[in-house]
PDB file of C-alpha atoms and ligand atoms in Angstrom:
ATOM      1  CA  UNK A 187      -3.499   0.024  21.829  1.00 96.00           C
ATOM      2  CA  UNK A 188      -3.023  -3.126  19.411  1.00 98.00           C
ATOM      3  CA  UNK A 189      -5.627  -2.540  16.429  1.00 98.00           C
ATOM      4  CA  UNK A 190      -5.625  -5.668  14.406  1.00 98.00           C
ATOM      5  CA  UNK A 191      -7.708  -5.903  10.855  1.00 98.00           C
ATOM      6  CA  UNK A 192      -7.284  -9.092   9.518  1.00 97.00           C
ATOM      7  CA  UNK A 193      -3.666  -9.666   9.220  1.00 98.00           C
ATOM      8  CA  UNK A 194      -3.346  -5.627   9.498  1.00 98.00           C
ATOM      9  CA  UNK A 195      -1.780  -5.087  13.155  1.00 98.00           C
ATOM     10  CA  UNK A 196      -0.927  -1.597  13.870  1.00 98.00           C
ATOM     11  CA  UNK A 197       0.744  -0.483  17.322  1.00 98.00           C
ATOM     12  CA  UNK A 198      -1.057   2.856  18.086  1.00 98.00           C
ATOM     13  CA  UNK A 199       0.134   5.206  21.353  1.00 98.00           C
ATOM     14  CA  UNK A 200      -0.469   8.332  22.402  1.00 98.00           C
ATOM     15  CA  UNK A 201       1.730  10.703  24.141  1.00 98.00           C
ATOM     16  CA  UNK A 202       1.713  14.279  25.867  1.00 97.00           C
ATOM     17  CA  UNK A 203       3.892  16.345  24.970  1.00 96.00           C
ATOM     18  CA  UNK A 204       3.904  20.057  27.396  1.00 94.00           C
ATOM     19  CA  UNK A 205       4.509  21.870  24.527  1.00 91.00           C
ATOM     20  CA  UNK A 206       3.137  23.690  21.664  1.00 89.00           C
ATOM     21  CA  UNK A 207       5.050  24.052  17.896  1.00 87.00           C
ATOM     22  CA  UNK A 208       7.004  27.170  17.576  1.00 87.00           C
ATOM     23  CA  UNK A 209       4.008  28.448  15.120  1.00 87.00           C
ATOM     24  CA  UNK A 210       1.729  28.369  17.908  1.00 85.00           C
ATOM     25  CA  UNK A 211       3.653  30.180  20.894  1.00 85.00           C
ATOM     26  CA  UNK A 212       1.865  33.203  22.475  1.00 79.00           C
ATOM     27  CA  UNK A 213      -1.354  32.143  20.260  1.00 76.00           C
ATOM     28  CA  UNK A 214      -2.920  30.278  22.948  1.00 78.00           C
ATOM     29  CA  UNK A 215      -4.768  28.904  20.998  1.00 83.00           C
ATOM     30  CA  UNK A 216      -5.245  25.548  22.622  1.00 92.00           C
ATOM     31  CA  UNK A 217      -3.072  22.556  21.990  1.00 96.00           C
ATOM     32  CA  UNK A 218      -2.132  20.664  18.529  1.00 97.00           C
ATOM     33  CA  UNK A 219      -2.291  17.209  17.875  1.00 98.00           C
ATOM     34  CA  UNK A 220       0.135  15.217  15.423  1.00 97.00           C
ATOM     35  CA  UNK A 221       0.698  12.201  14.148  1.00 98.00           C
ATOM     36  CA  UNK A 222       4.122   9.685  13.211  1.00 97.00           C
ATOM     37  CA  UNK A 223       3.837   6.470  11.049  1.00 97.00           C
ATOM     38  CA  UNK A 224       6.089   3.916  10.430  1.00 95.00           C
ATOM     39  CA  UNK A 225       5.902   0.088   9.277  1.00 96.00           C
ATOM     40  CA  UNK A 226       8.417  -2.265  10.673  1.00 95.00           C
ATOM     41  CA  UNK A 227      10.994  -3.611   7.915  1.00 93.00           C
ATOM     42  CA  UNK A 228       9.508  -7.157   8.426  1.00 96.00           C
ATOM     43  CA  UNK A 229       5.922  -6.042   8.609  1.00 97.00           C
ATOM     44  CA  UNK A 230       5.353  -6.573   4.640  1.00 95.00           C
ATOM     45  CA  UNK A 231       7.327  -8.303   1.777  1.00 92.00           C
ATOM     46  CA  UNK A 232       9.739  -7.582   1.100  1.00 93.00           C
ATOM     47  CA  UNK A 233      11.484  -6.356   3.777  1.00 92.00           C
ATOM     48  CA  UNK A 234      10.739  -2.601   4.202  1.00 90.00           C
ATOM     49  CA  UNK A 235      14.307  -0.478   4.819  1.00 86.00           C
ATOM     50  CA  UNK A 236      13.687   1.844   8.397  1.00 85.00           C
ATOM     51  CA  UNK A 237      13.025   5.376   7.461  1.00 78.00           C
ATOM     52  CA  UNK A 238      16.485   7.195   7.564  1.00 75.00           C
ATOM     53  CA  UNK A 239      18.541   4.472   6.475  1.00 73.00           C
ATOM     54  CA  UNK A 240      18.107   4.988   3.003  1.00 66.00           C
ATOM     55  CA  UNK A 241      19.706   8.884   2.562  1.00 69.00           C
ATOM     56  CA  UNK A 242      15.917  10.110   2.542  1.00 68.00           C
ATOM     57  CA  UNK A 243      14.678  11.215   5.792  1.00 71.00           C
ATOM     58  CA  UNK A 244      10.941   9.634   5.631  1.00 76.00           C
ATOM     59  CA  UNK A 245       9.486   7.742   2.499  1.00 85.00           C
ATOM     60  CA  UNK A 246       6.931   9.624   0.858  1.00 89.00           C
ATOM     61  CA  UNK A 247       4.402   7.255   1.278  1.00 93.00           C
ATOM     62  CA  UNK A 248       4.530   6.732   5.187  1.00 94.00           C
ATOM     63  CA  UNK A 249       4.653  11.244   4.742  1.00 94.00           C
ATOM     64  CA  UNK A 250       1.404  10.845   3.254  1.00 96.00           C
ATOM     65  CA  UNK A 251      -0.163   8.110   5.375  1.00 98.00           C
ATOM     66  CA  UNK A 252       0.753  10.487   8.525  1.00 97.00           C
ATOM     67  CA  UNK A 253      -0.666  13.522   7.453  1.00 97.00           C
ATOM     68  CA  UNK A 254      -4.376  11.434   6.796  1.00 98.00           C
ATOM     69  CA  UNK A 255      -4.027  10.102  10.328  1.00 98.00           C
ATOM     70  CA  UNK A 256      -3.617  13.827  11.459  1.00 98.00           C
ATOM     71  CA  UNK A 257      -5.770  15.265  10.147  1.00 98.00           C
ATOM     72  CA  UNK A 258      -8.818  12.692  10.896  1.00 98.00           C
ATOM     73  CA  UNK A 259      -7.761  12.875  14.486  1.00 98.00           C
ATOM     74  CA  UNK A 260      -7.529  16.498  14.791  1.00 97.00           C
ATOM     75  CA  UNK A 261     -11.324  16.504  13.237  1.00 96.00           C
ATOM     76  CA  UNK A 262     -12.192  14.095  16.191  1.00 97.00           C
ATOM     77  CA  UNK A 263     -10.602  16.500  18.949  1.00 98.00           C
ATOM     78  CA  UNK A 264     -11.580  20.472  19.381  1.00 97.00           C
ATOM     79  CA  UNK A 265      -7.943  21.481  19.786  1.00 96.00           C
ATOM     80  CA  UNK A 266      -8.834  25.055  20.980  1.00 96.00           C
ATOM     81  CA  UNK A 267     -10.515  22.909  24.117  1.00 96.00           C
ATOM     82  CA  UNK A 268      -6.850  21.495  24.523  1.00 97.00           C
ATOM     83  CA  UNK A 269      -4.644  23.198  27.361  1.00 95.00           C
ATOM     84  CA  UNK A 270      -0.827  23.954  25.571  1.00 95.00           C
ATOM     85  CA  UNK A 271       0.194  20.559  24.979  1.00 96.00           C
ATOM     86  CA  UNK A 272       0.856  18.566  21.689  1.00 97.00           C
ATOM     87  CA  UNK A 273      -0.977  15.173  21.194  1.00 98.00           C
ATOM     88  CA  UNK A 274       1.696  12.956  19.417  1.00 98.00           C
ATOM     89  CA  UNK A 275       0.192   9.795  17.944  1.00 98.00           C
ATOM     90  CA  UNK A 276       2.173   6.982  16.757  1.00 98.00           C
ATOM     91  CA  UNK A 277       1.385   4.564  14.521  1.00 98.00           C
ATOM     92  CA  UNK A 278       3.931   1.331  14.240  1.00 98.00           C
ATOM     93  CA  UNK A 279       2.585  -1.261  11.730  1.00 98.00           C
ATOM     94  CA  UNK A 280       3.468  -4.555  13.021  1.00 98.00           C
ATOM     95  CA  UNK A 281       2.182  -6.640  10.255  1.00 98.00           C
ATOM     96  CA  UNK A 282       0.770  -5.282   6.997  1.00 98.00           C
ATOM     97  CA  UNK A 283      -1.888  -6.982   4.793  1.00 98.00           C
ATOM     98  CA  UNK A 284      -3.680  -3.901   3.457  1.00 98.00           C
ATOM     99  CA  UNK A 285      -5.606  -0.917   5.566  1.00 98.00           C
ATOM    100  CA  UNK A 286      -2.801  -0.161   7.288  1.00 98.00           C
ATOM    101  CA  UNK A 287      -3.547   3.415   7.010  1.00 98.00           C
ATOM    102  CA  UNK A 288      -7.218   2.781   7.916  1.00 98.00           C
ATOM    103  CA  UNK A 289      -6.631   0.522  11.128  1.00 98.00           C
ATOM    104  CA  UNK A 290      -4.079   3.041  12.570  1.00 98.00           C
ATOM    105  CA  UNK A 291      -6.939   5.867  12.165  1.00 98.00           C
ATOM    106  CA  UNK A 292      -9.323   3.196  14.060  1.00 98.00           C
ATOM    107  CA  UNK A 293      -6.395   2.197  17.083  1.00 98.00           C
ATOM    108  CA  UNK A 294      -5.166   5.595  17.192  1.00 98.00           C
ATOM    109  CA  UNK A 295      -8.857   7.120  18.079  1.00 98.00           C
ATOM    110  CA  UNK A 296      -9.013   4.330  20.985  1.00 98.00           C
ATOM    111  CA  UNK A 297      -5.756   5.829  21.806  1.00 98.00           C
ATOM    112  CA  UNK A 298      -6.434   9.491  21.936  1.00 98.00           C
ATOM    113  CA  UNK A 299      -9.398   8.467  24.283  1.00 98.00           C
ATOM    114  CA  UNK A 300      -7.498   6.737  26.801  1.00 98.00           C
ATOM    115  CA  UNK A 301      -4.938   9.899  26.344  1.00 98.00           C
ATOM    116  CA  UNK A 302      -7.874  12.010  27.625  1.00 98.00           C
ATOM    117  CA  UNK A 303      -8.625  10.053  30.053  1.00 98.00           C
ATOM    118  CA  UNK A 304      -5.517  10.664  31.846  1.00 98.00           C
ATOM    119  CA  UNK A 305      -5.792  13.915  31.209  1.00 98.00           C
ATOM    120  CA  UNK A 306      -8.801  14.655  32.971  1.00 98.00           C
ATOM    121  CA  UNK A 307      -7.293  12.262  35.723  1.00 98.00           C
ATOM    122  CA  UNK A 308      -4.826  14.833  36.216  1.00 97.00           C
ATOM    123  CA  UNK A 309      -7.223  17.588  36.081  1.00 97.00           C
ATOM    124  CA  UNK A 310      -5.692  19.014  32.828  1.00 96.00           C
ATOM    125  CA  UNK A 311      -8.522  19.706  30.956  1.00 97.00           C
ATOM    126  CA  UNK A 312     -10.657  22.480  31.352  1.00 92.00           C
ATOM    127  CA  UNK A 313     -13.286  20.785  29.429  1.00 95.00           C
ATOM    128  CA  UNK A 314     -13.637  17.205  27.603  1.00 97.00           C
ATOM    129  CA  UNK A 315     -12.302  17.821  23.844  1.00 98.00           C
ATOM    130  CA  UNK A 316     -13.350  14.650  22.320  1.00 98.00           C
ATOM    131  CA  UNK A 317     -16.218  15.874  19.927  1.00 97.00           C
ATOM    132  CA  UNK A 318     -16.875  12.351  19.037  1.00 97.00           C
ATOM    133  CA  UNK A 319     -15.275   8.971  17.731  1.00 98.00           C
ATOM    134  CA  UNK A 320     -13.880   8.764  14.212  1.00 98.00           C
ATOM    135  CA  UNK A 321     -13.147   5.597  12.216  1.00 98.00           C
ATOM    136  CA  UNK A 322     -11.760   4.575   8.456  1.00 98.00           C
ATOM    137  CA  UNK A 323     -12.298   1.674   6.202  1.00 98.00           C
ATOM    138  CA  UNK A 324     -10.686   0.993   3.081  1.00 98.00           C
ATOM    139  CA  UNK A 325     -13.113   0.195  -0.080  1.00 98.00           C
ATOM    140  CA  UNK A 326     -12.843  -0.505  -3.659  1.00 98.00           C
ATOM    141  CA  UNK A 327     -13.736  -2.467  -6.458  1.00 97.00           C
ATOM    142  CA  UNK A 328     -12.451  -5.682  -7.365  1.00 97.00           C
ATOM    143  CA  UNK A 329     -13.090  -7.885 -10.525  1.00 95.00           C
ATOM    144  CA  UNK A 330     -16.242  -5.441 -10.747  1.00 95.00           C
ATOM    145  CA  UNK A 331     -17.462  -5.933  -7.246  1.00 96.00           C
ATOM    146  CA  UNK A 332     -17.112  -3.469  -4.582  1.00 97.00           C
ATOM    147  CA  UNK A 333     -15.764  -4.566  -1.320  1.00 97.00           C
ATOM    148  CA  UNK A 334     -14.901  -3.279   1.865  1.00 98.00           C
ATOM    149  CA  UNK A 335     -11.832  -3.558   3.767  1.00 98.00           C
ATOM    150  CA  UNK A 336      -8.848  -5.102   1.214  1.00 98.00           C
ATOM    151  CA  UNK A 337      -6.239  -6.730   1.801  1.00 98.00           C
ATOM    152  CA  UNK A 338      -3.214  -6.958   0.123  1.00 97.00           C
ATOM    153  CA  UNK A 339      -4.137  -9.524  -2.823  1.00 97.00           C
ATOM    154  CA  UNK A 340      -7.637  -7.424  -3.322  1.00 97.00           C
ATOM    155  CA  UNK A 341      -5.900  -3.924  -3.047  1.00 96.00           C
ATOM    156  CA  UNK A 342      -3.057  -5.073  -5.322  1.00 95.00           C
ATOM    157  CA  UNK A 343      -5.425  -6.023  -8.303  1.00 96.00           C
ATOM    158  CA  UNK A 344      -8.237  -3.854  -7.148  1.00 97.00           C
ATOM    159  CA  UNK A 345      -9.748  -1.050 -10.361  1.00 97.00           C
ATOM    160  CA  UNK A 346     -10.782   1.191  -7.165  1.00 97.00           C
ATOM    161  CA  UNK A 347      -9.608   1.662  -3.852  1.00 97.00           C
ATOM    162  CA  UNK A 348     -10.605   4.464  -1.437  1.00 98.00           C
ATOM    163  CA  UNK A 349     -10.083   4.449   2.093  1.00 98.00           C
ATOM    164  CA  UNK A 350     -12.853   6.612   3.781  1.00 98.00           C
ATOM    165  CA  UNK A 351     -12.570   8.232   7.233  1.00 98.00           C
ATOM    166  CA  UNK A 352     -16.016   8.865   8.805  1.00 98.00           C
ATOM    167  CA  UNK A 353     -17.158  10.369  11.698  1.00 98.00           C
ATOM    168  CA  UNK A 354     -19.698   8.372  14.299  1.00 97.00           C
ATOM    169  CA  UNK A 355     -22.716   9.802  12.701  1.00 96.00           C
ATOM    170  CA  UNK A 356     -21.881   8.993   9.439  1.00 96.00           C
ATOM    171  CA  UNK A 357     -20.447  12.227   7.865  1.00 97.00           C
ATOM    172  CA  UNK A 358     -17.514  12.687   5.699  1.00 98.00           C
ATOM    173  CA  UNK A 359     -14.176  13.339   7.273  1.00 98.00           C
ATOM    174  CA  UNK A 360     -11.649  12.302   4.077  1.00 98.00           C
ATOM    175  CA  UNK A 361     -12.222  10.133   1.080  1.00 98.00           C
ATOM    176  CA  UNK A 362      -8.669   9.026  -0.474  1.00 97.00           C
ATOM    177  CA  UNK A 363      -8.009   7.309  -3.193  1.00 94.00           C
ATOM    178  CA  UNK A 364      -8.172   6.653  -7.081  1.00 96.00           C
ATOM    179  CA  UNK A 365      -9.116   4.452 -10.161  1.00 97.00           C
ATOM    180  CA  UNK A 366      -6.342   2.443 -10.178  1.00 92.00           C
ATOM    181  CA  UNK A 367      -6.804   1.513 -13.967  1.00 87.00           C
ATOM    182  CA  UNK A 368     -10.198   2.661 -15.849  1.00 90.00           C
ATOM    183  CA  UNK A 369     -12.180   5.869 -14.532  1.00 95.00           C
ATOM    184  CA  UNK A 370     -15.401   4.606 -12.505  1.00 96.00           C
ATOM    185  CA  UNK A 371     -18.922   6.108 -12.438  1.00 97.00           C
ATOM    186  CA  UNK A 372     -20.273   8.415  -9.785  1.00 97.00           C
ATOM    187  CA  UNK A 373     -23.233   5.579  -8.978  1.00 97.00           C
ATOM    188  CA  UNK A 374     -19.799   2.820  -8.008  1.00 97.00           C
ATOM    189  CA  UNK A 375     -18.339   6.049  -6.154  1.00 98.00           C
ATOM    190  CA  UNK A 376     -21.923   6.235  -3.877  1.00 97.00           C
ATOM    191  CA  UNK A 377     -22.129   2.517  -3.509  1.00 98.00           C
ATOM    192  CA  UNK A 378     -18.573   2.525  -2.155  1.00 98.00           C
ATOM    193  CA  UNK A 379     -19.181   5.227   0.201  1.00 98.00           C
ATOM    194  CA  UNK A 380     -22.555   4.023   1.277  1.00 98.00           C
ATOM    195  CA  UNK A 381     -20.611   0.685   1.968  1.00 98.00           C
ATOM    196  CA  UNK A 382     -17.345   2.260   3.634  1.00 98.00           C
ATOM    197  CA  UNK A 383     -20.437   4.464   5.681  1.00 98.00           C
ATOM    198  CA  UNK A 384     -22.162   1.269   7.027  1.00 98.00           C
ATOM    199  CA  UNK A 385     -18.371  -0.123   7.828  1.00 98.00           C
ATOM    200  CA  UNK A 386     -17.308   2.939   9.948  1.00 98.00           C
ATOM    201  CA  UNK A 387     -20.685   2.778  12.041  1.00 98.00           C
ATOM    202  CA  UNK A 388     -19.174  -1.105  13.125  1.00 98.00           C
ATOM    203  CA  UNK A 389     -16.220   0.190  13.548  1.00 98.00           C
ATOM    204  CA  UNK A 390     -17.297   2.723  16.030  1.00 98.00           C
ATOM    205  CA  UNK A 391     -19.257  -0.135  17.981  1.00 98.00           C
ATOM    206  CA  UNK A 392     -15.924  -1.668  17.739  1.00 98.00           C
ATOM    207  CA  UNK A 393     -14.191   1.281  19.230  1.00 98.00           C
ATOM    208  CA  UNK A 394     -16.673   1.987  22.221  1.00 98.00           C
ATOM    209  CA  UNK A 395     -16.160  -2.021  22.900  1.00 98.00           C
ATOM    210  CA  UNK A 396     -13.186  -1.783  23.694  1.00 97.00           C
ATOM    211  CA  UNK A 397     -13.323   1.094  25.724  1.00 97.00           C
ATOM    212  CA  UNK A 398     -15.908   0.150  27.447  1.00 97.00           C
ATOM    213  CA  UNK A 399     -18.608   3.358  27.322  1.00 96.00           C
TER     214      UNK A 399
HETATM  215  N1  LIG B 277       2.911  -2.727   1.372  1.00 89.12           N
HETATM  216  C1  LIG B 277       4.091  -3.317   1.770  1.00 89.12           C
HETATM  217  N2  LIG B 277       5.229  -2.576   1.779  1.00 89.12           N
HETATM  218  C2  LIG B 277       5.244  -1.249   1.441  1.00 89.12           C
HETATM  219  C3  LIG B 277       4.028  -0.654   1.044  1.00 89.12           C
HETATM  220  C4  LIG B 277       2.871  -1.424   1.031  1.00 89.12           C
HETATM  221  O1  LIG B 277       4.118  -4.498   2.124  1.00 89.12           O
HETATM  222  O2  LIG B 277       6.301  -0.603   1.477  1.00 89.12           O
HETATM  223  C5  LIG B 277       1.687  -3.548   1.331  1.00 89.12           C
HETATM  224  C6  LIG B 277       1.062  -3.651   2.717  1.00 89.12           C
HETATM  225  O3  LIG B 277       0.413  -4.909   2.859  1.00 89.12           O
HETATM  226  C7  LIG B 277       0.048  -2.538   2.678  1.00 89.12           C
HETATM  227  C8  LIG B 277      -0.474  -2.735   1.255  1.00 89.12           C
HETATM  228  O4  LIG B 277       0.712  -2.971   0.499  1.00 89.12           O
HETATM  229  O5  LIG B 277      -0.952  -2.696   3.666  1.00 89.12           O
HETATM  230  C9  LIG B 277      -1.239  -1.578   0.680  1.00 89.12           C
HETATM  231  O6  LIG B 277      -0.479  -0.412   0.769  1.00 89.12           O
HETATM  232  P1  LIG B 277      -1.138   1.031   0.617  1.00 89.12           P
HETATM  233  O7  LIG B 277      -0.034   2.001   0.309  1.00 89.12           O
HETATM  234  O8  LIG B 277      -2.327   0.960  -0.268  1.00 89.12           O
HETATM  235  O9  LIG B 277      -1.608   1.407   2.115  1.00 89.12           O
HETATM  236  P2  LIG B 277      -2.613   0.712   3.145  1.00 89.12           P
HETATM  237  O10 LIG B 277      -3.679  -0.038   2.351  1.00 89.12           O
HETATM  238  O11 LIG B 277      -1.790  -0.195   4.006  1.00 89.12           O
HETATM  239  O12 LIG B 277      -3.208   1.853   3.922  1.00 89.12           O
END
């Protein structure tokens, strides 16, 4: 699945892996879902060094980024409903102009879908574990204005920026971010979230567009 967001294009897959991590033998408990991220070294400026050719093993942001797109997805999917396999979702940013975090969350749910599909195809799954779509939207404020979805220029210079992961009715999965220069007021936080809320709804239309329910 090729999510694209603005400039932002972010290569998201999904594969099944027939096995559960060591801390979840014997449990069975279901199946776990994680998640990889990586931007290409041409995909911003400058050029971006792969992860592992630099002596450290994974930079810290990409470590962070990856553990947001977990976690979202594993609020979208009831893992106990999941037979013993492990979900692995990668996320390769082909081009990055901002939101790359937030358009691999959106590609990676349309991902996870088709996944499930094929699942059921192959009669693994004792019951459909998709509890519902999920979708993220970056938001901040910049030169006192809040506005949705930045790109690089805006979240470069931006005094706020937040990305927000909702769910499809609207509810709070993960609000990340920080004043990037001055603290801001509670009443900028709601109107960002009200704003990142009405974005995610889209989004989801977006989603169910393009797979076609
Ligand atoms: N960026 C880049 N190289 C990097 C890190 C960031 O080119 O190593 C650019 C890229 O356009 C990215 C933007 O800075 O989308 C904002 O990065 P941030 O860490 O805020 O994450 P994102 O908004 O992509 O989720």
């Amino acid at each position: 699945m090729l999510a694209e967001c603005g400039k932002t294009k972010v290569l998201c897959t999904v594969s099944v892996q027939d096995q559960v991590p060591p801390w979840m033998y014997n449990r069975h408990a279901g199946g776990w879902l994680t998640a990889e991220y990586a931007m290409l070294p041409g995909a911003g400026q400058p050029r971006k060094p792969r992860d592992g050719r630099t002596g450290r093993p994974l930079d810290g942001r990409s470590f962070e980024i990856q553990r947001l797109i977990g976690r979202a997805l594993r609020c979208a999917v009831d893992l106990a409903a999941l037979p013993e396999v492990t979900l692995w979702v990668d996320c390769d940013v082909l081009e990055a102009d901002g939101g790359t975090r937030t358009t691999s969350i959106n590609g990676a749910l349309v991902a996870i879908y088709d996944a499930l599909l094929w699942m059921e195809e192959q009669k693994q799954l004792p019951k459909w574990p998709l509890r519902g779509l999920v979708s993220a939207v970056s938001v901040g404020i910049v030169g006192g204005v809040p506005m949705l979805d930045l790109d690089y220029e805006e979240d470069s210079t931006a005094e706020v920026d937040l990305s927000v992961v909702c769910a499809a009715d609207g509810r709070l999965i993960e609000v990340q971010g920080a004043a990037e220069k001055r603290p801001f007021a509670m009443e900028q936080f709601q109107t960002m979230l009200g704003l990142a809320q009405g974005a995610c709804a889209r989004i989801v239309e977006l989603q169910q567009q393009a797979l076609g329910i």
